Short mmCIF file of C-alpha atoms in Angstrom, two decimals:
data_model
loop_
_atom_site.label_atom_id
_atom_site.label_comp_id
_atom_site.label_asym_id
_atom_site.label_seq_id
_atom_site.Cartn_x
_atom_site.Cartn_y
_atom_site.Cartn_z
CA MET A 63 0.00 0.00 0.00
CA ALA A 64 1.41 3.33 -1.04
CA HIS A 65 1.90 6.03 1.54
CA PRO A 66 0.09 9.28 0.71
CA ALA A 67 3.37 11.18 0.78
CA SER A 68 5.18 8.94 -1.71
CA ALA A 69 2.27 9.24 -4.14
CA ALA A 70 2.40 13.02 -4.12
CA ALA A 71 3.85 14.99 -7.00
CA PRO A 72 7.35 16.37 -6.30
CA GLY A 73 7.32 19.86 -4.89
CA ARG A 74 3.74 19.68 -3.69
CA LYS A 75 3.27 19.89 0.03
CA THR A 76 1.37 17.03 1.60
CA VAL A 77 0.49 16.17 5.19
CA ILE A 78 3.10 13.71 6.44
CA HIS A 79 2.31 13.99 10.17
CA PRO A 80 -1.40 13.90 11.06
CA LEU A 81 -2.57 16.56 13.52
CA VAL A 82 -3.20 13.99 16.28
CA VAL A 83 0.37 12.70 15.94
CA ARG A 84 1.82 16.20 16.12
CA ILE A 85 -0.21 17.21 19.17
CA THR A 86 0.45 13.99 21.07
CA HIS A 87 4.13 14.16 20.09
CA TRP A 88 4.65 17.57 21.66
CA ILE A 89 2.58 16.83 24.75
CA ASN A 90 4.61 13.66 25.13
CA ALA A 91 7.85 15.59 24.67
CA ILE A 92 6.93 17.92 27.55
CA ALA A 93 5.70 15.07 29.77
CA ILE A 94 8.69 12.79 29.16
CA ILE A 95 11.20 15.57 29.83
CA ILE A 96 9.48 16.39 33.14
CA MET A 97 9.37 12.67 34.01
CA ILE A 98 13.05 12.11 33.20
CA LEU A 99 14.42 15.21 34.96
CA SER A 100 12.30 14.74 38.09
CA GLY A 101 13.02 11.00 37.96
CA TRP A 102 16.75 11.73 38.13
CA ARG A 103 16.20 13.74 41.30
CA ILE A 104 14.16 10.90 42.82
CA TYR A 105 16.90 8.44 41.82
CA ASP A 106 19.47 10.63 43.61
CA ALA A 107 17.64 10.17 46.93
CA SER A 108 18.71 6.54 46.92
CA PRO A 109 20.89 5.65 43.90
CA ILE A 110 20.76 2.05 42.69
CA PHE A 111 24.07 2.31 40.85
CA ASN A 112 27.39 3.79 41.78
CA PHE A 113 26.62 7.31 40.54
CA ASP A 114 24.08 10.06 40.85
CA PHE A 115 22.79 12.81 38.58
CA PRO A 116 24.14 16.34 39.08
CA PRO A 117 21.33 18.19 40.89
CA ALA A 118 21.69 21.11 38.45
CA ILE A 119 20.27 19.01 35.59
CA THR A 120 17.36 17.65 37.63
CA LEU A 121 13.87 19.01 38.28
CA GLY A 122 12.09 19.60 41.58
CA GLY A 123 14.73 21.18 43.84
CA TRP A 124 14.47 18.39 46.41
CA LEU A 125 12.91 14.96 46.73
CA ALA A 126 9.40 16.16 47.63
CA GLY A 127 9.39 18.66 44.76
CA ALA A 128 10.66 16.06 42.30
CA LEU A 129 7.99 13.60 43.45
CA GLN A 130 5.31 16.27 42.98
CA TRP A 131 6.48 16.88 39.40
CA HIS A 132 6.80 13.16 38.68
CA PHE A 133 3.34 12.25 39.98
CA ALA A 134 1.71 15.22 38.26
CA ALA A 135 3.36 14.71 34.85
CA MET A 136 2.62 10.98 34.95
CA TRP A 137 -1.04 11.79 34.25
CA LEU A 138 -0.05 13.82 31.21
CA LEU A 139 2.26 11.05 30.00
CA VAL A 140 -0.20 8.20 30.57
CA LEU A 141 -3.38 9.89 29.30
CA ASN A 142 -1.61 11.32 26.25
CA GLY A 143 0.17 8.01 25.64
CA LEU A 144 -3.03 5.98 25.90
CA PHE A 145 -4.78 8.32 23.51
CA TYR A 146 -1.89 8.09 21.03
CA ILE A 147 -1.68 4.30 21.19
CA CYS A 148 -5.46 3.90 20.74
CA TYR A 149 -5.33 6.35 17.85
CA GLY A 150 -2.34 4.52 16.37
CA PHE A 151 -4.19 1.20 16.26
CA ILE A 152 -7.66 2.44 15.37
CA SER A 153 -6.69 4.93 12.64
CA GLY A 154 -4.20 2.55 11.05
CA HIS A 155 -1.37 5.03 11.72
CA PHE A 156 0.83 2.34 13.28
CA LYS A 157 0.17 -0.11 10.44
CA MET A 158 0.77 2.49 7.75
CA SER A 159 3.88 4.08 9.29
CA PHE A 160 5.63 1.18 11.03
CA LEU A 161 4.76 -1.83 8.85
CA PRO A 162 5.97 -3.87 7.09
CA LEU A 163 9.01 -4.42 9.25
CA THR A 164 11.28 -7.45 9.05
CA LEU A 165 14.62 -8.27 10.63
CA ARG A 166 15.93 -8.52 7.09
CA SER A 167 14.89 -4.96 6.29
CA ILE A 168 16.47 -3.70 9.52
CA TRP A 169 19.72 -5.51 8.67
CA HIS A 170 19.64 -4.12 5.12
CA GLU A 171 19.14 -0.59 6.45
CA PHE A 172 21.89 -1.11 9.01
CA ARG A 173 24.35 -2.12 6.27
CA ASN A 174 23.41 0.99 4.33
CA LEU A 175 23.99 3.05 7.46
CA LEU A 176 27.49 1.59 7.88
CA ARG A 177 28.23 2.59 4.29
CA GLY A 178 27.08 6.11 5.18
CA GLN A 179 23.87 5.82 3.21
CA ILE A 180 20.64 6.65 4.97
CA SER A 181 17.51 6.27 2.95
CA HIS A 182 15.48 9.26 3.90
CA GLU A 183 12.12 10.14 2.47
CA LEU A 184 10.05 12.69 4.35
CA GLY A 185 6.92 10.97 5.55
CA VAL A 186 8.21 7.44 5.09
CA TYR A 187 10.21 5.79 7.86
CA ASN A 188 13.07 3.46 7.01
CA ALA A 189 13.35 0.09 8.74
CA ILE A 190 15.61 1.34 11.54
CA GLN A 191 13.31 4.27 12.23
CA ARG A 192 10.32 1.94 12.32
CA ALA A 193 12.09 -0.38 14.75
CA ALA A 194 13.20 2.59 16.87
CA TYR A 195 9.69 4.08 17.08
CA ILE A 196 8.11 0.73 17.94
CA GLY A 197 10.89 0.19 20.47
CA VAL A 198 10.48 3.54 22.18
CA ILE A 199 6.70 3.11 22.39
CA CYS A 200 7.28 -0.29 24.04
CA MET A 201 9.78 1.34 26.42
CA GLY A 202 7.11 3.88 27.32
CA VAL A 203 4.79 1.02 28.23
CA VAL A 204 7.55 -0.68 30.27
CA LEU A 205 8.25 2.64 32.05
CA VAL A 206 4.60 3.02 33.03
CA LEU A 207 4.23 -0.61 34.16
CA SER A 208 7.49 -0.63 36.15
CA GLY A 209 6.57 2.80 37.55
CA LEU A 210 3.19 1.48 38.69
CA SER A 211 4.87 -1.49 40.38
CA ILE A 212 7.22 0.83 42.29
CA TRP A 213 4.40 3.21 43.22
CA LYS A 214 1.93 0.48 44.27
CA PRO A 215 3.88 -2.66 45.27
CA VAL A 216 0.97 -3.75 47.49
CA GLN A 217 -2.13 -2.86 45.45
CA PHE A 218 -0.45 -3.94 42.19
CA GLN A 219 1.76 -6.64 43.77
CA GLU A 220 1.10 -9.06 40.88
CA LEU A 221 2.60 -6.49 38.51
CA THR A 222 5.54 -5.92 40.89
CA ALA A 223 6.11 -9.68 40.99
CA LEU A 224 6.07 -9.70 37.18
CA MET A 225 8.90 -7.13 37.29
CA GLY A 226 10.88 -9.51 39.49
CA GLY A 227 10.02 -7.80 42.79
CA TYR A 228 10.27 -4.27 44.15
CA ASP A 229 14.05 -3.78 43.83
CA SER A 230 14.11 -5.32 40.38
CA ALA A 231 11.24 -3.06 39.27
CA ARG A 232 13.43 -0.05 40.11
CA VAL A 233 16.18 -1.43 37.86
CA VAL A 234 13.67 -2.09 35.05
CA HIS A 235 12.36 1.48 35.45
CA PHE A 236 15.91 2.85 35.28
CA VAL A 237 16.97 0.77 32.25
CA ALA A 238 13.81 1.72 30.33
CA MET A 239 14.50 5.39 31.16
CA ALA A 240 18.11 5.01 29.93
CA LEU A 241 16.90 3.51 26.63
CA VAL A 242 14.39 6.33 26.16
CA VAL A 243 17.13 8.89 26.86
CA PHE A 244 19.32 7.10 24.29
CA PHE A 245 16.44 7.29 21.79
CA ILE A 246 15.97 11.02 22.48
CA VAL A 247 19.67 11.73 21.98
CA VAL A 248 19.73 9.91 18.62
CA HIS A 249 16.35 11.41 17.65
CA LEU A 250 17.53 14.98 18.34
CA THR A 251 20.91 14.37 16.67
CA LEU A 252 19.12 13.28 13.50
CA VAL A 253 16.88 16.35 13.60
CA VAL A 254 20.01 18.50 13.82
CA LEU A 255 21.61 16.57 10.92
CA VAL A 256 18.45 16.76 8.78
CA PRO A 257 16.86 20.03 9.99
CA LYS A 258 14.10 20.01 7.40
CA THR A 259 12.41 17.20 9.34
CA PHE A 260 11.75 19.62 12.19
CA TRP A 261 9.17 22.03 10.77
CA PRO A 262 6.81 19.30 9.44
CA MET A 263 6.49 18.03 13.04
CA ILE A 264 4.78 21.37 13.75
CA SER A 265 3.08 22.21 10.44
CA GLY A 266 2.53 18.61 9.43
CA ARG A 267 3.41 19.41 5.81
CA ALA A 268 6.40 18.71 3.62
CA ALA A 269 7.19 18.58 -0.06
CA GLY A 270 6.89 15.05 -1.43
CA GLY A 271 9.67 13.08 -3.11
CA GLN A 272 12.55 10.95 -2.05
CA GLU A 273 16.07 12.00 -1.34
CA LYS A 274 19.16 10.34 0.04
CA ALA A 275 21.27 11.95 2.70
CA LYS A 276 24.93 11.04 2.82
CA MET B 35 21.87 52.54 27.49
CA LYS B 36 18.93 54.44 28.92
CA MET B 37 18.28 58.00 27.84
CA PRO B 38 18.33 60.49 30.71
CA THR B 39 14.68 61.33 30.18
CA LYS B 40 13.51 57.75 30.06
CA PRO B 41 13.55 56.99 33.77
CA ASN B 42 11.12 59.85 34.27
CA ARG B 43 8.73 58.39 31.75
CA ASP B 44 9.07 54.99 33.39
CA LEU B 45 8.28 56.52 36.72
CA VAL B 46 5.22 58.29 35.41
CA ARG B 47 3.63 55.54 33.34
CA PRO B 48 3.40 52.69 35.82
CA SER B 49 1.98 54.98 38.49
CA ALA B 50 -0.69 56.07 36.02
CA ASP B 51 -1.47 52.41 35.39
CA ILE B 52 -1.64 51.71 39.07
CA ILE B 53 -3.97 54.62 39.62
CA LYS B 54 -6.19 53.25 36.87
CA ILE B 55 -6.15 49.81 38.43
CA GLU B 56 -6.90 51.23 41.86
CA ARG B 57 -9.82 53.18 40.47
CA ARG B 58 -11.15 50.11 38.76
CA LEU B 59 -10.81 48.11 41.95
CA PHE B 60 -12.50 50.84 43.90
CA LEU B 61 -15.35 51.12 41.43
CA LYS B 62 -15.93 47.43 41.09
CA GLN B 63 -15.50 46.80 44.81
CA SER B 64 -13.69 43.63 43.88
CA LEU B 65 -10.12 42.57 44.38
CA SER B 66 -8.37 40.10 42.13
CA LEU B 67 -5.43 38.38 43.74
CA GLY B 68 -4.16 37.58 40.25
CA ALA B 69 -3.94 41.26 39.30
CA LEU B 70 -2.05 42.07 42.48
CA THR B 71 0.48 39.30 41.96
CA LEU B 72 0.90 40.47 38.37
CA LEU B 73 2.02 43.83 39.72
CA SER B 74 4.67 42.16 41.84
CA GLY B 75 6.24 40.48 38.83
CA CYS B 76 5.60 37.59 36.46
CA ASP B 77 8.28 35.26 37.86
CA ILE B 78 6.68 35.09 41.28
CA THR B 79 3.24 34.55 39.75
CA ASP B 80 4.51 31.72 37.56
CA ALA B 81 6.33 30.00 40.42
CA ASP B 82 3.27 30.31 42.64
CA SER B 83 0.87 28.97 40.06
CA VAL B 84 3.17 26.06 39.26
CA LYS B 85 3.39 25.30 42.98
CA LYS B 86 -0.39 25.50 43.26
CA VAL B 87 -0.88 23.07 40.38
CA LEU B 88 1.66 20.61 41.84
CA TRP B 89 0.08 20.69 45.32
CA GLY B 90 -3.33 20.36 43.71
CA MET B 91 -2.17 17.31 41.76
CA SER B 92 -0.85 15.82 45.00
CA ARG B 93 -4.31 16.24 46.58
CA TRP B 94 -5.83 14.63 43.48
CA ASN B 95 -3.36 11.74 43.87
CA ASP B 96 -4.52 11.36 47.50
CA ARG B 97 -8.03 10.74 46.20
CA VAL B 98 -6.87 8.36 43.47
CA GLN B 99 -4.84 6.36 46.00
CA ALA B 100 -7.76 6.20 48.45
CA PHE B 101 -9.80 4.81 45.56
CA LEU B 102 -7.08 2.28 44.63
CA PHE B 103 -6.68 1.16 48.24
CA ASN B 104 -8.25 -2.25 48.68
CA PRO B 105 -8.94 -2.81 52.41
CA ASN B 106 -8.69 -6.57 51.93
CA LYS B 107 -5.49 -6.65 49.89
CA LEU B 108 -2.62 -7.82 52.06
CA ALA B 109 0.97 -6.69 51.69
CA PRO B 110 3.28 -9.57 50.75
CA THR B 111 4.86 -11.31 53.76
CA TYR B 112 8.30 -12.91 53.83
CA PRO B 113 10.15 -15.74 55.60
CA GLU B 114 12.49 -14.94 58.53
CA SER B 115 15.44 -15.58 56.22
CA ALA B 116 14.47 -12.57 54.07
CA ILE B 117 14.82 -10.06 56.95
CA THR B 118 17.28 -7.25 56.20
CA LYS B 119 20.17 -7.23 58.67
CA PRO B 120 20.89 -4.80 60.08
CA PHE B 121 17.56 -3.10 59.59
CA PRO B 122 18.39 0.53 58.64
CA PHE B 123 17.82 3.37 61.10
CA ASN B 124 15.96 6.22 59.48
CA ALA B 125 14.62 9.54 60.76
CA TYR B 126 14.82 13.25 60.02
CA TYR B 127 17.63 13.42 62.59
CA SER B 128 20.75 11.36 63.33
CA GLN B 129 20.81 8.24 65.47
CA ALA B 130 22.53 10.16 68.28
CA GLU B 131 19.42 12.33 68.63
CA VAL B 132 16.97 9.45 69.10
CA PRO B 133 14.58 10.27 71.98
CA HIS B 134 14.71 7.99 75.03
CA VAL B 135 11.23 7.56 76.44
CA ASP B 136 10.92 6.26 80.02
CA GLY B 137 8.84 3.08 79.76
CA ALA B 138 7.91 2.93 83.46
CA SER B 139 6.20 6.31 83.52
CA TYR B 140 4.96 6.20 79.94
CA LYS B 141 1.28 6.63 79.22
CA LEU B 142 -0.26 6.67 75.75
CA LYS B 143 -2.63 9.63 75.48
CA LEU B 144 -5.85 9.46 73.46
CA GLY B 145 -7.87 12.31 72.02
CA GLY B 146 -10.51 13.39 69.53
CA SER B 147 -13.46 11.17 68.61
CA ILE B 148 -12.57 8.40 71.07
CA LYS B 149 -14.98 7.25 73.80
CA HIS B 150 -12.54 5.88 76.40
CA ARG B 151 -9.68 8.33 76.61
CA THR B 152 -7.99 6.99 79.72
CA PRO B 153 -4.22 6.92 79.02
CA TRP B 154 -2.69 3.45 78.53
CA THR B 155 0.40 2.16 80.31
CA LEU B 156 2.79 -0.12 78.46
CA GLU B 157 1.78 -3.02 80.70
CA GLN B 158 -1.85 -2.61 79.64
CA LEU B 159 -0.88 -2.35 75.98
CA TYR B 160 1.33 -5.47 76.16
CA ALA B 161 -1.68 -7.37 77.61
CA LEU B 162 -3.68 -6.83 74.38
CA PRO B 163 -3.77 -9.73 71.86
CA GLN B 164 -0.40 -9.71 70.09
CA THR B 165 0.46 -10.67 66.52
CA SER B 166 3.52 -10.32 64.29
CA GLN B 167 4.37 -9.78 60.64
CA ILE B 168 7.40 -9.88 58.35
CA THR B 169 6.83 -7.21 55.73
CA ARG B 170 8.69 -4.81 53.48
CA HIS B 171 9.30 -1.25 54.64
CA VAL B 172 9.46 0.98 51.56
CA CYS B 173 11.07 4.39 51.99
CA VAL B 174 9.96 7.38 49.92
CA GLU B 175 13.64 7.69 48.93
CA GLY B 176 13.37 4.41 47.04
CA TRP B 177 15.22 1.94 49.25
CA SER B 178 13.40 -0.85 51.01
CA ALA B 179 14.10 -3.29 53.84
CA ILE B 180 12.30 -6.31 55.26
CA GLY B 181 11.68 -6.46 59.00
CA LYS B 182 9.64 -8.26 61.64
CA TRP B 183 7.27 -6.29 63.84
CA GLY B 184 5.05 -7.48 66.68
CA GLY B 185 2.14 -5.77 68.43
CA VAL B 186 -1.61 -5.38 68.52
CA THR B 187 -3.69 -5.01 65.37
CA PHE B 188 -4.51 -1.31 65.31
CA LYS B 189 -8.16 -2.02 64.48
CA THR B 190 -8.46 -4.09 67.66
CA PHE B 191 -7.04 -1.21 69.67
CA LEU B 192 -9.30 1.39 68.03
CA GLU B 193 -12.35 -0.77 68.72
CA ARG B 194 -11.24 -1.36 72.32
CA VAL B 195 -11.03 2.37 73.05
CA GLY B 196 -14.29 3.14 71.29
CA ALA B 197 -12.86 5.24 68.47
CA ASP B 198 -15.29 6.67 65.94
CA LEU B 199 -14.43 4.33 63.04
CA SER B 200 -16.44 6.46 60.63
CA ALA B 201 -14.14 9.47 61.19
CA LYS B 202 -11.76 10.41 58.38
CA TYR B 203 -8.36 10.58 60.03
CA VAL B 204 -6.19 9.13 62.76
CA GLY B 205 -3.39 11.45 63.88
CA PHE B 206 -0.18 10.72 65.80
CA VAL B 207 1.99 12.90 68.00
CA CYS B 208 5.49 11.59 68.69
CA ALA B 209 8.23 12.10 71.28
CA ASP B 210 10.66 13.24 68.56
CA ASP B 211 8.39 16.16 67.54
CA TYR B 212 7.33 14.13 64.54
CA TYR B 213 3.65 14.01 63.66
CA THR B 214 1.64 12.40 60.90
CA SER B 215 -1.85 11.19 60.08
CA ILE B 216 -3.50 8.42 58.11
CA ASP B 217 -6.88 7.66 56.56
CA MET B 218 -9.34 5.51 58.54
CA PRO B 219 -9.52 2.66 55.95
CA THR B 220 -5.75 2.17 56.28
CA ALA B 221 -5.99 2.40 60.09
CA LEU B 222 -8.46 -0.49 59.98
CA HIS B 223 -6.41 -2.61 57.55
CA PRO B 224 -5.72 -6.07 59.07
CA GLN B 225 -1.93 -5.58 58.77
CA THR B 226 -1.81 -2.13 60.38
CA LEU B 227 -0.10 -2.80 63.70
CA LEU B 228 0.52 -0.82 66.86
CA ALA B 229 3.97 -2.37 67.16
CA PHE B 230 5.85 -2.84 70.46
CA LYS B 231 8.45 -5.28 69.19
CA TYR B 232 11.07 -5.57 66.50
CA ALA B 233 12.51 -9.03 65.71
CA ASP B 234 10.70 -10.47 68.78
CA GLU B 235 12.43 -7.99 71.13
CA ILE B 236 10.95 -4.89 72.76
CA LEU B 237 11.45 -2.06 70.23
CA PRO B 238 14.86 -0.50 70.81
CA ALA B 239 14.91 3.32 70.97
CA LYS B 240 16.32 3.56 67.45
CA TYR B 241 13.30 1.71 66.03
CA GLY B 242 10.76 3.78 67.94
CA PHE B 243 10.39 2.75 71.62
CA PRO B 244 7.86 2.53 73.14
CA MET B 245 5.76 1.97 70.03
CA LYS B 246 5.53 2.58 66.33
CA LEU B 247 2.60 2.31 63.97
CA ARG B 248 3.62 -0.29 61.41
CA ILE B 249 1.68 0.12 58.15
CA PRO B 250 2.94 -2.21 55.40
CA THR B 251 0.52 -0.56 52.95
CA LYS B 252 2.17 2.86 53.28
CA LEU B 253 5.58 4.45 52.72
CA GLY B 254 7.99 4.45 55.66
CA PHE B 255 7.45 8.06 56.73
CA LYS B 256 3.77 7.25 57.34
CA ASN B 257 4.91 4.81 60.09
CA PRO B 258 5.35 7.10 63.12
CA LYS B 259 7.75 6.07 65.91
CA HIS B 260 7.86 7.03 69.62
CA ILE B 261 4.07 7.59 69.61
CA MET B 262 2.92 9.65 72.61
CA ALA B 263 -0.65 10.46 71.57
CA ILE B 264 -3.25 9.17 69.14
CA PHE B 265 -6.32 11.12 68.09
CA VAL B 266 -9.27 10.52 65.78
CA THR B 267 -10.64 13.46 63.82
CA ASN B 268 -12.47 14.69 60.73
CA THR B 269 -10.14 17.69 60.42
CA TYR B 270 -7.11 17.07 58.21
CA PRO B 271 -4.14 16.88 60.59
CA GLY B 272 -1.31 16.90 57.99
CA GLY B 273 2.14 15.69 58.97
CA TYR B 274 5.79 16.66 59.42
CA TRP B 275 6.83 15.72 55.88
CA GLU B 276 3.37 16.06 54.35
CA ASP B 277 3.19 19.75 55.26
CA GLN B 278 6.46 20.27 53.39
CA GLY B 279 5.19 18.75 50.16
CA TYR B 280 5.37 14.98 50.47
CA ASN B 281 2.21 13.25 49.34
CA TRP B 282 -0.20 12.72 52.23
CA PHE B 283 -1.77 9.37 51.32
CA SER B 284 1.53 7.76 50.24
CA GLY B 285 -0.03 4.32 49.92
CA LEU B 286 1.80 1.34 48.51
#
C-alpha cells in the first residue's frame, strides 16, 4: 500500500504527520522531559548504581518537589500516551507508518547506514526508524508498568512480581529510562543533521519526493 | 543605554497604570489576587501557580490512591530468612538524637473522637492480643528493607477504646516532635499494627520505643515512631513531611 506522501507529486506539500500525531508528540515531549528530569532527582535520593545525577540538571529542587512533578506529569504522559496508542491502532497510523518491518529490512538498512547511506524520504520511515519508534513506544509502556509497580507494590503486587520484585522493578524502570534517553539523543541528533524534518512536526506538511542523505 | 529622560517616563507611566487599576478596583468593589500578583512580577506569579498546580495534583493523587486502596489486599509477607540485617535506622535526625522515652512512667494519650480516653500504660498495651508480621518497609527515597514487627492489630485497639471508626483521620503525635496522620480505611487494615516489638524484642529506641505504627501498605514516613498520643478526627491533621510537600496518602 502506497503512503500518501510517496504518491504526491514532487514539490507539492502534503500532510506527512497527522494533527493527532503532532499534538500527542509535543505533549509527550513535555511530559517525558518532566518525568526524566524529576526521575533523576528521585533516583538521587537513593541511587541504585554507583553514581548520581548532578542536581543542576534535575527538576524539583528536592525529593518532595521532584515527586510532585513526577506524579503530576505521569497523568499527562499516561493519558496522552493511551490516547496516542489507541489512535495509532484504530486509525491505522501504526500499520501504515511502522509496517511492514522485518529483521531482514532492519539488517539491510543497518548495512546501508554503515556505508554512510541513509535512505530518507520525508513521511516514510526506514526500517531502523520503524524499529526505533516501535521500540520507544514499548519502552514507554515498560516505564509506566514498572513505575506502577514501584508506586503500588501492594495494590499492584502481581505487577511488581512480574517485574521480578520491588528492587528489580526499580532497575527495570531505570533501564527503560536510559533507553528512552538514548532514543531522544539519537532522535535529536538526526533532527540536527536533517533540519528540514523539524518544521513538518509542527506544520505537518512537507514537499513530497525521495532524497538520500549522505 | 537608557536616555536620561527615560527613567522619568518609566516613573510616570506605571503609576498612572496603578492609579487606573486602583480606580477600577474601587469602582468594582472587587479585588483580584491575580492582578495584584501580576504587579509584583511575572516570575513570582509563575512559580506560585506552578506550585499551586503541583500541590493540587498531589491532593488529586490522594483521592486516586484512596480509591485504589483495597482494604482486603494484604501486603506480601516474607520468611524470617528474608529479613534485612541490620535493619536501617531512618529519621529526620541522626541516630545520636533518638529520643529515650521512660517506659515505666509512659502513658499513651488518646484524644478526639474516642470514647474511652484513659491513658494506657505499656503493661496494659502489652496485655492486648499480640500478633507479628514480616513485611517490606518501603522508603519514599526508594530503598526498602524487610523487618519483623510485633504488636496489637490497630483495628483491635481502636475498637477497644471506642474510636469513631467512621471518622476520616487518625493522627499521631510523637516524642521526637514528629507528627503524621492516616486515613481511617488504612488504620483499619488487618496488617496495620501498633507495634511494640522488632525481631521479637521490645522495640529498641532507634526503632521507635515505646511503640511505632507499622503500616505495610504505606511508605515508611507514614509509620510514626515514639508515639505519645493518638487522636481521631475529621479535620485534616497533615504531617511533618506532608506539610512540606510529600504526598499525604503515600499508599503502597
